[in-house]
Amino acid sequence: MGGERKVYTLAEVSQHNHAKDCWLVIEGKVFDVTKFLEDHPGGDDVLLSSTGKDATDDFEDVGHSSSARAMMDEFYVGDIDTSTIPSKRKYTPPKQPHYEQDRTSEFVIKLLQFLVPLLILGLAFGVRSYTKTPASS
């Protein structure tokens, strides 16, 4: 890693996105991992899916060992021009339909107005049939 460091734009790095030429951006550095694709424990698809973007989060989420981090030095090719990386977008949850408490209580009242009389009627018939003694012959 001696001498003048080459600085790449994300557009330049993004062109290296296939199995014969694979570059990744991790922690502001650019790595040519083409030779490592076959040896990567997670498979080459994991690396290929991280091309064309800042793959720092993908790399950190896995929890790589210190030996894996040390191994990265041999694949280093330069730095990334951070001004070419789009800023991270904050997650905005989808809009939920407005919950109207007033309408919900109205529905519950109407439901109870229907069910309570049915319950009383059912109880009346149940008590009547239970207390009714069979007629003697």
PDB file of C-alpha atoms in Angstrom:
ATOM      1  CA  MET A   1       0.000   0.000   0.000  1.00  0.00           C
ATOM      2  CA  GLY A   2       2.881   2.360  -0.588  1.00  0.00           C
ATOM      3  CA  GLY A   3       3.107   5.392  -2.841  1.00  0.00           C
ATOM      4  CA  GLU A   4       0.297   7.478  -4.239  1.00  0.00           C
ATOM      5  CA  ARG A   5      -3.113   5.984  -3.532  1.00  0.00           C
ATOM      6  CA  LYS A   6      -5.474   5.820  -6.471  1.00  0.00           C
ATOM      7  CA  VAL A   7      -8.905   7.325  -5.822  1.00  0.00           C
ATOM      8  CA  TYR A   8     -11.870   5.801  -7.648  1.00  0.00           C
ATOM      9  CA  THR A   9     -15.418   7.018  -8.086  1.00  0.00           C
ATOM     10  CA  LEU A  10     -18.309   4.709  -7.309  1.00  0.00           C
ATOM     11  CA  ALA A  11     -19.159   4.694 -11.034  1.00  0.00           C
ATOM     12  CA  GLU A  12     -15.677   3.362 -11.834  1.00  0.00           C
ATOM     13  CA  VAL A  13     -15.851   0.704  -9.128  1.00  0.00           C
ATOM     14  CA  SER A  14     -19.389  -0.296 -10.188  1.00  0.00           C
ATOM     15  CA  GLN A  15     -18.096  -1.428 -13.589  1.00  0.00           C
ATOM     16  CA  HIS A  16     -16.219  -4.255 -11.841  1.00  0.00           C
ATOM     17  CA  ASN A  17     -19.295  -6.295 -10.972  1.00  0.00           C
ATOM     18  CA  HIS A  18     -18.920  -9.821 -12.327  1.00  0.00           C
ATOM     19  CA  ALA A  19     -17.073 -13.050 -11.572  1.00  0.00           C
ATOM     20  CA  LYS A  20     -14.101 -12.226 -13.816  1.00  0.00           C
ATOM     21  CA  ASP A  21     -13.670  -8.721 -12.362  1.00  0.00           C
ATOM     22  CA  CYS A  22     -15.124  -8.004  -8.897  1.00  0.00           C
ATOM     23  CA  TRP A  23     -14.368  -4.895  -6.829  1.00  0.00           C
ATOM     24  CA  LEU A  24     -15.860  -3.950  -3.465  1.00  0.00           C
ATOM     25  CA  VAL A  25     -15.969  -0.742  -1.439  1.00  0.00           C
ATOM     26  CA  ILE A  26     -15.466  -1.371   2.282  1.00  0.00           C
ATOM     27  CA  GLU A  27     -14.715   1.326   4.869  1.00  0.00           C
ATOM     28  CA  GLY A  28     -13.724   3.877   2.220  1.00  0.00           C
ATOM     29  CA  LYS A  29     -11.271   1.531   0.496  1.00  0.00           C
ATOM     30  CA  VAL A  30     -11.531  -0.289  -2.829  1.00  0.00           C
ATOM     31  CA  PHE A  31     -10.666  -3.987  -3.010  1.00  0.00           C
ATOM     32  CA  ASP A  32     -10.258  -6.193  -6.084  1.00  0.00           C
ATOM     33  CA  VAL A  33     -11.564  -9.495  -4.715  1.00  0.00           C
ATOM     34  CA  THR A  34     -11.701 -11.304  -8.059  1.00  0.00           C
ATOM     35  CA  LYS A  35      -9.003 -13.828  -7.062  1.00  0.00           C
ATOM     36  CA  PHE A  36     -10.788 -14.478  -3.749  1.00  0.00           C
ATOM     37  CA  LEU A  37     -14.265 -15.254  -5.170  1.00  0.00           C
ATOM     38  CA  GLU A  38     -13.760 -19.017  -5.318  1.00  0.00           C
ATOM     39  CA  ASP A  39     -12.190 -19.158  -1.848  1.00  0.00           C
ATOM     40  CA  HIS A  40     -14.734 -16.977  -0.029  1.00  0.00           C
ATOM     41  CA  PRO A  41     -16.415 -19.117   2.672  1.00  0.00           C
ATOM     42  CA  GLY A  42     -19.831 -17.568   1.963  1.00  0.00           C
ATOM     43  CA  GLY A  43     -19.556 -18.182  -1.772  1.00  0.00           C
ATOM     44  CA  ASP A  44     -19.005 -15.811  -4.661  1.00  0.00           C
ATOM     45  CA  ASP A  45     -22.667 -14.708  -4.779  1.00  0.00           C
ATOM     46  CA  VAL A  46     -22.254 -12.930  -1.454  1.00  0.00           C
ATOM     47  CA  LEU A  47     -19.406 -10.822  -2.826  1.00  0.00           C
ATOM     48  CA  LEU A  48     -21.021 -10.227  -6.204  1.00  0.00           C
ATOM     49  CA  SER A  49     -24.217  -9.000  -4.575  1.00  0.00           C
ATOM     50  CA  SER A  50     -22.215  -6.325  -2.743  1.00  0.00           C
ATOM     51  CA  THR A  51     -20.724  -4.705  -5.846  1.00  0.00           C
ATOM     52  CA  GLY A  52     -21.691  -1.236  -7.024  1.00  0.00           C
ATOM     53  CA  LYS A  53     -22.342   0.141  -3.533  1.00  0.00           C
ATOM     54  CA  ASP A  54     -20.696   0.782  -0.201  1.00  0.00           C
ATOM     55  CA  ALA A  55     -20.467  -2.782   1.118  1.00  0.00           C
ATOM     56  CA  THR A  56     -19.263  -1.769   4.587  1.00  0.00           C
ATOM     57  CA  ASP A  57     -22.550  -2.673   6.277  1.00  0.00           C
ATOM     58  CA  ASP A  58     -22.692  -6.024   4.471  1.00  0.00           C
ATOM     59  CA  PHE A  59     -19.126  -6.746   5.601  1.00  0.00           C
ATOM     60  CA  GLU A  60     -19.692  -5.673   9.210  1.00  0.00           C
ATOM     61  CA  ASP A  61     -23.017  -7.529   9.566  1.00  0.00           C
ATOM     62  CA  VAL A  62     -21.274 -10.851   9.032  1.00  0.00           C
ATOM     63  CA  GLY A  63     -18.715 -10.319  11.795  1.00  0.00           C
ATOM     64  CA  HIS A  64     -15.486 -11.195  10.005  1.00  0.00           C
ATOM     65  CA  SER A  65     -12.502 -12.477  11.987  1.00  0.00           C
ATOM     66  CA  SER A  66      -9.307 -10.480  12.481  1.00  0.00           C
ATOM     67  CA  SER A  67      -7.516 -12.825  10.064  1.00  0.00           C
ATOM     68  CA  ALA A  68     -10.150 -12.104   7.407  1.00  0.00           C
ATOM     69  CA  ARG A  69      -9.635  -8.372   7.958  1.00  0.00           C
ATOM     70  CA  ALA A  70      -5.849  -8.775   7.678  1.00  0.00           C
ATOM     71  CA  MET A  71      -6.291 -10.727   4.450  1.00  0.00           C
ATOM     72  CA  MET A  72      -7.977  -7.711   2.853  1.00  0.00           C
ATOM     73  CA  ASP A  73      -4.662  -5.844   2.527  1.00  0.00           C
ATOM     74  CA  GLU A  74      -3.565  -8.029  -0.384  1.00  0.00           C
ATOM     75  CA  PHE A  75      -6.713  -7.072  -2.343  1.00  0.00           C
ATOM     76  CA  TYR A  76      -6.489  -3.307  -1.748  1.00  0.00           C
ATOM     77  CA  VAL A  77      -6.345  -1.243  -4.970  1.00  0.00           C
ATOM     78  CA  GLY A  78      -7.172   2.285  -3.797  1.00  0.00           C
ATOM     79  CA  ASP A  79      -9.621   4.550  -2.038  1.00  0.00           C
ATOM     80  CA  ILE A  80     -13.152   5.591  -2.896  1.00  0.00           C
ATOM     81  CA  ASP A  81     -14.146   9.181  -3.564  1.00  0.00           C
ATOM     82  CA  THR A  82     -16.742   9.375  -0.795  1.00  0.00           C
ATOM     83  CA  SER A  83     -18.532  12.254  -2.506  1.00  0.00           C
ATOM     84  CA  THR A  84     -19.628   9.781  -5.219  1.00  0.00           C
ATOM     85  CA  ILE A  85     -21.349   7.456  -2.734  1.00  0.00           C
ATOM     86  CA  PRO A  86     -25.017   8.348  -2.285  1.00  0.00           C
ATOM     87  CA  SER A  87     -25.940   9.301   1.243  1.00  0.00           C
ATOM     88  CA  LYS A  88     -27.774   6.675   3.209  1.00  0.00           C
ATOM     89  CA  ARG A  89     -31.503   7.087   3.124  1.00  0.00           C
ATOM     90  CA  LYS A  90     -33.324   7.045   6.400  1.00  0.00           C
ATOM     91  CA  TYR A  91     -35.991   4.364   6.551  1.00  0.00           C
ATOM     92  CA  THR A  92     -39.451   5.815   6.338  1.00  0.00           C
ATOM     93  CA  PRO A  93     -42.207   3.354   7.211  1.00  0.00           C
ATOM     94  CA  PRO A  94     -45.136   3.122   4.791  1.00  0.00           C
ATOM     95  CA  LYS A  95     -48.132   5.265   5.541  1.00  0.00           C
ATOM     96  CA  GLN A  96     -50.717   3.471   7.639  1.00  0.00           C
ATOM     97  CA  PRO A  97     -54.423   4.169   7.312  1.00  0.00           C
ATOM     98  CA  HIS A  98     -55.578   6.606   9.942  1.00  0.00           C
ATOM     99  CA  TYR A  99     -57.073   4.809  12.921  1.00  0.00           C
ATOM    100  CA  GLU A 100     -60.254   6.536  13.964  1.00  0.00           C
ATOM    101  CA  GLN A 101     -61.006   5.728  17.568  1.00  0.00           C
ATOM    102  CA  ASP A 102     -64.478   7.313  17.379  1.00  0.00           C
ATOM    103  CA  ARG A 103     -65.665   5.075  14.548  1.00  0.00           C
ATOM    104  CA  THR A 104     -64.322   1.976  16.274  1.00  0.00           C
ATOM    105  CA  SER A 105     -66.265   2.623  19.467  1.00  0.00           C
ATOM    106  CA  GLU A 106     -69.364   3.266  17.354  1.00  0.00           C
ATOM    107  CA  PHE A 107     -68.942  -0.161  15.765  1.00  0.00           C
ATOM    108  CA  VAL A 108     -68.539  -1.838  19.165  1.00  0.00           C
ATOM    109  CA  ILE A 109     -71.729  -0.190  20.455  1.00  0.00           C
ATOM    110  CA  LYS A 110     -73.725  -1.374  17.433  1.00  0.00           C
ATOM    111  CA  LEU A 111     -72.326  -4.873  17.825  1.00  0.00           C
ATOM    112  CA  LEU A 112     -73.254  -4.972  21.511  1.00  0.00           C
ATOM    113  CA  GLN A 113     -76.750  -3.638  20.729  1.00  0.00           C
ATOM    114  CA  PHE A 114     -77.208  -6.695  18.543  1.00  0.00           C
ATOM    115  CA  LEU A 115     -75.476  -9.335  20.682  1.00  0.00           C
ATOM    116  CA  VAL A 116     -76.733  -8.436  24.183  1.00  0.00           C
ATOM    117  CA  PRO A 117     -80.445  -8.983  23.377  1.00  0.00           C
ATOM    118  CA  LEU A 118     -79.566 -12.290  21.711  1.00  0.00           C
ATOM    119  CA  LEU A 119     -77.626 -13.322  24.784  1.00  0.00           C
ATOM    120  CA  ILE A 120     -80.511 -12.388  27.094  1.00  0.00           C
ATOM    121  CA  LEU A 121     -82.988 -14.267  24.880  1.00  0.00           C
ATOM    122  CA  GLY A 122     -80.723 -17.323  24.846  1.00  0.00           C
ATOM    123  CA  LEU A 123     -80.361 -17.214  28.609  1.00  0.00           C
ATOM    124  CA  ALA A 124     -84.121 -16.895  29.075  1.00  0.00           C
ATOM    125  CA  PHE A 125     -84.786 -19.975  26.960  1.00  0.00           C
ATOM    126  CA  GLY A 126     -81.994 -21.855  28.695  1.00  0.00           C
ATOM    127  CA  VAL A 127     -83.297 -21.077  32.171  1.00  0.00           C
ATOM    128  CA  ARG A 128     -86.859 -21.862  31.133  1.00  0.00           C
ATOM    129  CA  SER A 129     -85.950 -25.252  29.696  1.00  0.00           C
ATOM    130  CA  TYR A 130     -83.727 -26.068  32.681  1.00  0.00           C
ATOM    131  CA  THR A 131     -86.333 -25.206  35.307  1.00  0.00           C
ATOM    132  CA  LYS A 132     -89.186 -26.802  33.398  1.00  0.00           C
ATOM    133  CA  THR A 133     -90.000 -30.124  34.984  1.00  0.00           C
ATOM    134  CA  PRO A 134     -91.215 -32.965  32.885  1.00  0.00           C
ATOM    135  CA  ALA A 135     -94.968 -33.459  33.053  1.00  0.00           C
ATOM    136  CA  SER A 136     -96.039 -36.531  34.898  1.00  0.00           C
ATOM    137  CA  SER A 137     -98.218 -39.010  33.039  1.00  0.00           C
TER     138      SER A 137
END
